[in-house]
Coordinates of C-alpha atoms in Angstrom, one line a residue:
X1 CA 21.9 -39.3 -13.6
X2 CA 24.1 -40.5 -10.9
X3 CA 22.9 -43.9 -8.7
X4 CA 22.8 -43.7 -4.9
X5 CA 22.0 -47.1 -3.4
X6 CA 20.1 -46.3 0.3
X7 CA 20.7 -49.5 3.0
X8 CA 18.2 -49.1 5.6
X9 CA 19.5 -50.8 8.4
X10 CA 17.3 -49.8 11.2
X11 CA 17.3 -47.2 13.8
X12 CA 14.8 -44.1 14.6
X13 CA 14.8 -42.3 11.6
X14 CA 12.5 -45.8 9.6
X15 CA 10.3 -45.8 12.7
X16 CA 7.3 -44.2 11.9
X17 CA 3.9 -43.8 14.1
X18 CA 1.4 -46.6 13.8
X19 CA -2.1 -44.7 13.4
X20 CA -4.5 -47.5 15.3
X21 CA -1.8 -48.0 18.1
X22 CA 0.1 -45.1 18.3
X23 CA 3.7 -47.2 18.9
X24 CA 6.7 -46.8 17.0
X25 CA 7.1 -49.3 13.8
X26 CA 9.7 -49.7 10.5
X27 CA 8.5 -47.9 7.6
X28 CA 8.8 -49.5 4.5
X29 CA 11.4 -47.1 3.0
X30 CA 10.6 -47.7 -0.7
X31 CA 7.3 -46.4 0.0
X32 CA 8.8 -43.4 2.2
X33 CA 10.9 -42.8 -1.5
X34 CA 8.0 -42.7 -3.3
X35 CA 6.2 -40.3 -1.0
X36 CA 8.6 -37.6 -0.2
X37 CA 8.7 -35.0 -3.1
X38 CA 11.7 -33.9 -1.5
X39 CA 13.6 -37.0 -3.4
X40 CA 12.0 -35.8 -6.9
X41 CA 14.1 -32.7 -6.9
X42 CA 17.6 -34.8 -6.2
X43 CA 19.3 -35.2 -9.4
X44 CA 20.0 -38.7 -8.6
X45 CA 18.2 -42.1 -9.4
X46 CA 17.9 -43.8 -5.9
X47 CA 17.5 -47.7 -5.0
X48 CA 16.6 -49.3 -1.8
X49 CA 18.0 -52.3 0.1
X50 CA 16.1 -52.5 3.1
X51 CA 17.4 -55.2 6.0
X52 CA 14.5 -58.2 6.3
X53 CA 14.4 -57.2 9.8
X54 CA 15.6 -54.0 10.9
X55 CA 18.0 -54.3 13.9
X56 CA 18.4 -51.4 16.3
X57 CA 21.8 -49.8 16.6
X58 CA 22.3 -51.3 20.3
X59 CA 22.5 -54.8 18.9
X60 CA 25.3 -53.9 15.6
X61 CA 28.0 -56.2 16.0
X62 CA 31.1 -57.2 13.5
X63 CA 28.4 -60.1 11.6
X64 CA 26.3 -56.7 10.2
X65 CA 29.4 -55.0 9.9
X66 CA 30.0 -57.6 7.0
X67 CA 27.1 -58.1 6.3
X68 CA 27.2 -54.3 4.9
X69 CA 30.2 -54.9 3.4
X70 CA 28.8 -57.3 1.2
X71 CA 26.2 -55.3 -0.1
X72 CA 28.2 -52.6 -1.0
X73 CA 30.9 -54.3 -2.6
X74 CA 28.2 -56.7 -4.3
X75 CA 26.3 -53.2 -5.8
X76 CA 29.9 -51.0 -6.3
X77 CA 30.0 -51.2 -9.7
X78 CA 26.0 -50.0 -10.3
X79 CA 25.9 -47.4 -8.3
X80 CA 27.9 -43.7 -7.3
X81 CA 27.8 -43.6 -3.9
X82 CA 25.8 -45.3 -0.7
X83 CA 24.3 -43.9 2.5
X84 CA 23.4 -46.2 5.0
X85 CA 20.7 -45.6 7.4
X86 CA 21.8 -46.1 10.9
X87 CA 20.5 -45.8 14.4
X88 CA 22.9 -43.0 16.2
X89 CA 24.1 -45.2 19.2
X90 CA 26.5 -47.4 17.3
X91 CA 26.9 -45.3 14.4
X92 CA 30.6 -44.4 15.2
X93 CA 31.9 -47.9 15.8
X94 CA 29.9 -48.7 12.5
X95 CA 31.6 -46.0 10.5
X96 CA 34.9 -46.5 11.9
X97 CA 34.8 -50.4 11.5
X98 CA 34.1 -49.8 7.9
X99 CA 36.7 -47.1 6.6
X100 CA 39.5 -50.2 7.6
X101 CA 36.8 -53.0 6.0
X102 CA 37.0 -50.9 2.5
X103 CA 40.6 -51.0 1.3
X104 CA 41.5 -47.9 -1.3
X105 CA 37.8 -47.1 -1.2
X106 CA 37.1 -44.8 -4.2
X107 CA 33.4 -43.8 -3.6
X108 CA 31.6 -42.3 -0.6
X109 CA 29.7 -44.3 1.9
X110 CA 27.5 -41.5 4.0
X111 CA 25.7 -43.4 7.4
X112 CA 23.5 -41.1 8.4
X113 CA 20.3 -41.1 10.8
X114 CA 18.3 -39.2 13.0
X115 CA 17.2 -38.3 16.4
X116 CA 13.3 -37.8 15.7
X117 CA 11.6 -40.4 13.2
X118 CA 10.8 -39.0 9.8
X119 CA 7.3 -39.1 10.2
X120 CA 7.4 -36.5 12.9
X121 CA 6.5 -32.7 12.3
X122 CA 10.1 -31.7 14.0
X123 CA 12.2 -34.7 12.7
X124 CA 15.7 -33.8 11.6
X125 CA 15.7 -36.7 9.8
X126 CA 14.4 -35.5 6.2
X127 CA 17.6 -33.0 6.1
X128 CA 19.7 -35.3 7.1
X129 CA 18.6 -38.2 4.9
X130 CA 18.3 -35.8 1.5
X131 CA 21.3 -33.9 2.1
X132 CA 23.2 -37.3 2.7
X133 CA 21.8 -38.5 -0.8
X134 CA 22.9 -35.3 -2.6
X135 CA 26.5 -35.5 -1.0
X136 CA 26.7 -39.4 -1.9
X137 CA 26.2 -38.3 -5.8
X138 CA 28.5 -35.3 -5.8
X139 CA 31.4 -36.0 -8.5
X140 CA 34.3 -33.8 -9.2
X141 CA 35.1 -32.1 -12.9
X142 CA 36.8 -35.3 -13.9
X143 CA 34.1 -37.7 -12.8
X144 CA 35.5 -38.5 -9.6
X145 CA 33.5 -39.1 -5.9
X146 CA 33.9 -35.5 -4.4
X147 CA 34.0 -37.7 -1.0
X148 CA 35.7 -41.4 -1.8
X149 CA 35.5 -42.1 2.4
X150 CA 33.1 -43.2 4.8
X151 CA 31.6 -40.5 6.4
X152 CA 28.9 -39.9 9.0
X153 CA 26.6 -37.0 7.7
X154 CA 24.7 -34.7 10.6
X155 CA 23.1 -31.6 11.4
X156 CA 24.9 -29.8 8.7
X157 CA 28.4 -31.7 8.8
X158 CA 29.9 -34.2 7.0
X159 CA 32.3 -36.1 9.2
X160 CA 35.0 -38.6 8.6
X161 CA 33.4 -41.8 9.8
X162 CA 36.7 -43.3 11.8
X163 CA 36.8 -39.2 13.3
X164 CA 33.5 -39.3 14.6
X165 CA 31.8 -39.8 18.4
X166 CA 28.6 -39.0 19.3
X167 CA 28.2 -36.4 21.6
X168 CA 24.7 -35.8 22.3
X169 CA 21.7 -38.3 22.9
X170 CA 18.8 -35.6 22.9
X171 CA 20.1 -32.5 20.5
X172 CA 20.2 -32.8 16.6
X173 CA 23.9 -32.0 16.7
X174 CA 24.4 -35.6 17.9
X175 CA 27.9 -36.0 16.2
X176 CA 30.9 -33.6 16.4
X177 CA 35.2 -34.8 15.6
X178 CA 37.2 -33.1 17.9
X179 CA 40.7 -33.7 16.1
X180 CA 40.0 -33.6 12.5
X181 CA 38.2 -30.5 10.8
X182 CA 34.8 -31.2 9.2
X183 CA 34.9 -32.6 5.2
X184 CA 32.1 -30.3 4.7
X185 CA 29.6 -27.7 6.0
X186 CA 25.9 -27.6 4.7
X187 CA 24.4 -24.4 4.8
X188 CA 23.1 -22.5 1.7
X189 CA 25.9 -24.1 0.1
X190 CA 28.4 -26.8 0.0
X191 CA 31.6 -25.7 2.1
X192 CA 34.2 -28.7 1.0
X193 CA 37.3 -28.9 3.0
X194 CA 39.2 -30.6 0.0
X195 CA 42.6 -30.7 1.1
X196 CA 41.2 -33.2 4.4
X197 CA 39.2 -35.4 2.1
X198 CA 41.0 -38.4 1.3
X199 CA 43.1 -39.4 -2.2
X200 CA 42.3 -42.9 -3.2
X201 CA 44.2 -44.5 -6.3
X202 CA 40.8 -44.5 -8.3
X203 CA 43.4 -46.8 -10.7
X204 CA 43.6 -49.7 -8.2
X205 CA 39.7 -51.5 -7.4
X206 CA 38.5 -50.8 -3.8
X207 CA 39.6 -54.0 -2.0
X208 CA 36.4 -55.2 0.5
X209 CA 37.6 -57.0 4.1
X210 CA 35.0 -59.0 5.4
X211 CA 36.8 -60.6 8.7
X212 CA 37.4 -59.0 12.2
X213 CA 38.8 -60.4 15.7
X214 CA 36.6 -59.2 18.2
X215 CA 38.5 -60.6 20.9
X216 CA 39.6 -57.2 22.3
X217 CA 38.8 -55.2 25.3
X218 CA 38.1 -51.7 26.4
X219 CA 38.6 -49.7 30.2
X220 CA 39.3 -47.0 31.8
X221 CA 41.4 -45.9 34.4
X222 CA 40.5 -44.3 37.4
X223 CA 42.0 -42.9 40.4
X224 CA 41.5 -46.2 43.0
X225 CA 41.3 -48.8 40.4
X226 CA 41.6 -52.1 42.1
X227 CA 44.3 -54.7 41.1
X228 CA 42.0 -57.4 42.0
X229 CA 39.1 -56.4 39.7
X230 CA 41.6 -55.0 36.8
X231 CA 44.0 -58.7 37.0
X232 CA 41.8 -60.5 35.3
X233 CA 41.2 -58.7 32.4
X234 CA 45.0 -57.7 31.9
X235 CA 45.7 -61.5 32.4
X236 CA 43.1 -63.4 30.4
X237 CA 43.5 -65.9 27.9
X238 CA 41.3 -64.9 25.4
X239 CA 41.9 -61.0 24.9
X240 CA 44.5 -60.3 22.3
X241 CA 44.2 -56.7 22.4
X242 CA 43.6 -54.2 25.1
X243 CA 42.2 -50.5 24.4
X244 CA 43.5 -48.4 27.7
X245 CA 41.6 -44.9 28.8
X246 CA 44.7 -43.2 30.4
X247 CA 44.7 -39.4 31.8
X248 CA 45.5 -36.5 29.9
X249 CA 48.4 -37.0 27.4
X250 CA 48.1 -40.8 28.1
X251 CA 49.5 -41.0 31.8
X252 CA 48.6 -44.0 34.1
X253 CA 49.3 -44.4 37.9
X254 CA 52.5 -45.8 38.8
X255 CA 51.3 -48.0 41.1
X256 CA 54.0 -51.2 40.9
X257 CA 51.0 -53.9 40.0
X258 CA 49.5 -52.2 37.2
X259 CA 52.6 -51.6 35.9
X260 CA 53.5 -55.2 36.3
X261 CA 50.2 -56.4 34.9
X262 CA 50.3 -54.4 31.6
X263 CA 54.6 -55.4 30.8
X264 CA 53.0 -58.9 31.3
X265 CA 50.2 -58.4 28.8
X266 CA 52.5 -57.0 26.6
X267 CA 55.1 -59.8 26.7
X268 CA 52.6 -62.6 26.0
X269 CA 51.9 -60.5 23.1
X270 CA 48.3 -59.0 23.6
X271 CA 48.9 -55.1 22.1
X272 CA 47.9 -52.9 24.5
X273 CA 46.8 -49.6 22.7
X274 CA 47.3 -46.3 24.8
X275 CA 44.2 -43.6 24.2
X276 CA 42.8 -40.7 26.3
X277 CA 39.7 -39.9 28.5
X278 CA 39.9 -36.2 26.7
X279 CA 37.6 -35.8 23.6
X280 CA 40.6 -33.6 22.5
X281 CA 44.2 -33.2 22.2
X282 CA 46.4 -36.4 21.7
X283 CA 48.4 -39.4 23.4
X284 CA 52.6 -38.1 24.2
X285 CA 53.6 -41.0 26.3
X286 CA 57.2 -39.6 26.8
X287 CA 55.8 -35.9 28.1
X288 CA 55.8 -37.1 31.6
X289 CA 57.3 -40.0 33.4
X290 CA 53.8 -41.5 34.5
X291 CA 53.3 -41.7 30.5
X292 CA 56.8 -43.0 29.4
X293 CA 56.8 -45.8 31.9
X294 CA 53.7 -47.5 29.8
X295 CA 55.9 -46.8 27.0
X296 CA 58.7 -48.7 28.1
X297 CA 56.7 -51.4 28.9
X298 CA 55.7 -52.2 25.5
X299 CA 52.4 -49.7 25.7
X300 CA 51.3 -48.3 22.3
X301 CA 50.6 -44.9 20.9
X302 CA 46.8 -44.3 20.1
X303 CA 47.7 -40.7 19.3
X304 CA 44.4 -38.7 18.4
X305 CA 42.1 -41.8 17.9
X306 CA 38.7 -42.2 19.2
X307 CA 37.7 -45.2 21.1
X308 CA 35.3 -46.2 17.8
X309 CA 38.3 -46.2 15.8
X310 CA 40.9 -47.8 18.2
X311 CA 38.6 -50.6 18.9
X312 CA 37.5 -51.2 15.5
X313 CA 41.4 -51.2 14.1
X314 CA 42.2 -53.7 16.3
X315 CA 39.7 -55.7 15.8
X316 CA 40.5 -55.7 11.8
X317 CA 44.5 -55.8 12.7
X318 CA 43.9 -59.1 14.7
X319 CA 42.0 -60.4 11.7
X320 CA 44.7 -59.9 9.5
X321 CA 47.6 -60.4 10.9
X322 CA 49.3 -62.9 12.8
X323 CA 52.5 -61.1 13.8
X324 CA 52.4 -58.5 16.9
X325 CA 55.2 -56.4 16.1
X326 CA 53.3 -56.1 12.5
X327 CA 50.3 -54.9 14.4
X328 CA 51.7 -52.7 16.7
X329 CA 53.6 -50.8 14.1
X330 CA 50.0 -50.6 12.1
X331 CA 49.0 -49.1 15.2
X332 CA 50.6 -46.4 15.0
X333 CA 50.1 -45.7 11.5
X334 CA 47.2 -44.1 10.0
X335 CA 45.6 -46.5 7.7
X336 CA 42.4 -44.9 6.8
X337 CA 42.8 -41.3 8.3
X338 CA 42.1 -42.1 12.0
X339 CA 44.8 -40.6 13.2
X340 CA 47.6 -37.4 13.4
X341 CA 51.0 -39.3 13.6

């Protein structure tokens, strides 16, 4: 049978109900294995890497983010697929981070989670988790991952990770992608969207990155934004990249000091990255003037992206590589299916 490798990082779905105390604890999740008969009817031998101390989503950071990278990468060659149990907060910037931090990735990595714990009568995490196991073991006729990406795996879809926001902190639909069509729907059957799944070269090995430059910085624009408060981000010595909320298609005020501010951020070479407060739709910084000026001042496209995945790419593009112009033109190119160019 195939091998699934489950990471258990943390997060609500391992919290189970202590029966003396009645507070919320980690389960040990090879015991939870054991006792569901649930994983006794997936046709797939499962292992367990369970974190020494569970971390809750709120606290993930770019050292776990490598940290996942090298268990994966240690375990590739035993094992068909890995889902990695996440708390929901983070999970986007977690999935997103890692579809750059696998190069030519050739199996699937599914983070999935849940917004009851398991041990409760209503949870939504059993579906979630089993389903997620079953999709991480799925092969094609020729023996190939049906899904070589990292996804996110919820309520019934599987998402591409870098795609992929959270859009809900109560309901179980608690993930959706507004610009990219879902890789599959879960009802009574599988409903693959092959033709949006991504084509690795399953000839070339699955390079693993384990570095990221976290010295970037995200805000948003808003109508009475203060020079004063704004100057000192814009300006600062350590920030080599800048992710900017604009309006609609990617338009920003024309007020003369913001303006000023962001042509000299981009001439001391911080890339400024251009995305947009609207869940849907995409960046056209030459529709309208208040979008072309930011443009002309050395602004980048972010296209379609998601704030996960423009922050995340940056932070892998500063890692690796020293030139700007080289960064800004990786920008706007999709590296891992982040974005419509």
């Amino acid at each position: 049978m195939n091998k699934v490798l489950l990471i258990y990082t943390g997060g609500t779905i391992g919290m189970g109900k202590n029966p003396l105390t009645g507070a919320l604890e980690p389960l040990d999740f090879n015991l939870l294995v054991d006792s569901m008969p649930e994983f006794k009817l997936i046709k797939a031998d499962i292992d367990v890497y369970q974190f020494s101390a569970p971390i809750d989503s709120s606290d993930m950071a770019p050292a776990q983010w490598a940290q996942l990278v090298r268990i994966v990468s240690t375990n590739y060659e035993d094992y068909d697929g890995f889902v990695i149990l996440h708390g929901t907060d983070t999970m986007a910037y977690t999935a997103s981070a890692l579809s750059f931090m696998f190069e030519n990735l050739t199996k699937p990595i599914i983070l999935t989670g849940s917004q009851l714990p398991i041990g409760q009568l209503r949870t939504d995490g059993k579906e979630n988790l089993v389903t997620s196991i079953e999709l991480a073991s799925l092969k094609n006729q020729d023996g190939r991952a049906r899904v070589p990406e990292v996804c996110i795996y919820f309520s019934g879809h599987l998402i591409r990770g870098n795609r992929a926001t959270k859009i809900d902190a109560d309901g179980f639909h608690a993930f959706e992608s507004f610009n990219y069509p879902h890789l599959c729907d879960a009802g009574v059957n599988f409903v693959f969207q092959d033709h949006h799944i991504l084509k690795p070269d399953f000839d070339k090995p699955m390079i693993p990155h384990l570095t990221l430059n976290p010295n970037v910085v995200l805000f948003s624009l808003f109508p009475g934004i203060q020079e004063h408060i704004l100057h000192n981000v814009l300006l600062s010595k350590e920030v080599r990249g800048i992710v900017m909320r604009t309006f609609g298609s990617g338009n920003a005020p024309q007020t003369p000091w913001l303006v000023q501010a962001l042509k000299k951020s981009t001439m001391r070479g911080i890339v400024v990255v251009n995305i947009s407060q609207c869940v849907a739709g995409t960046v056209a910084m030459g529709r309208y003037d208040t979008g072309y000026q930011l443009k002309d001042n050395g602004v980048v496209s972010g296209y379609d992206s998601t704030v996960e995945a423009a922050i995340t790419k940056m932070m892998f593009l500063l890692a690796h590589h020293s030139d700007v112009s080289t960064i800004r033109n990786l920008m706007n190119k999709s590296l891992a299916g982040e974005i419509s160019v």
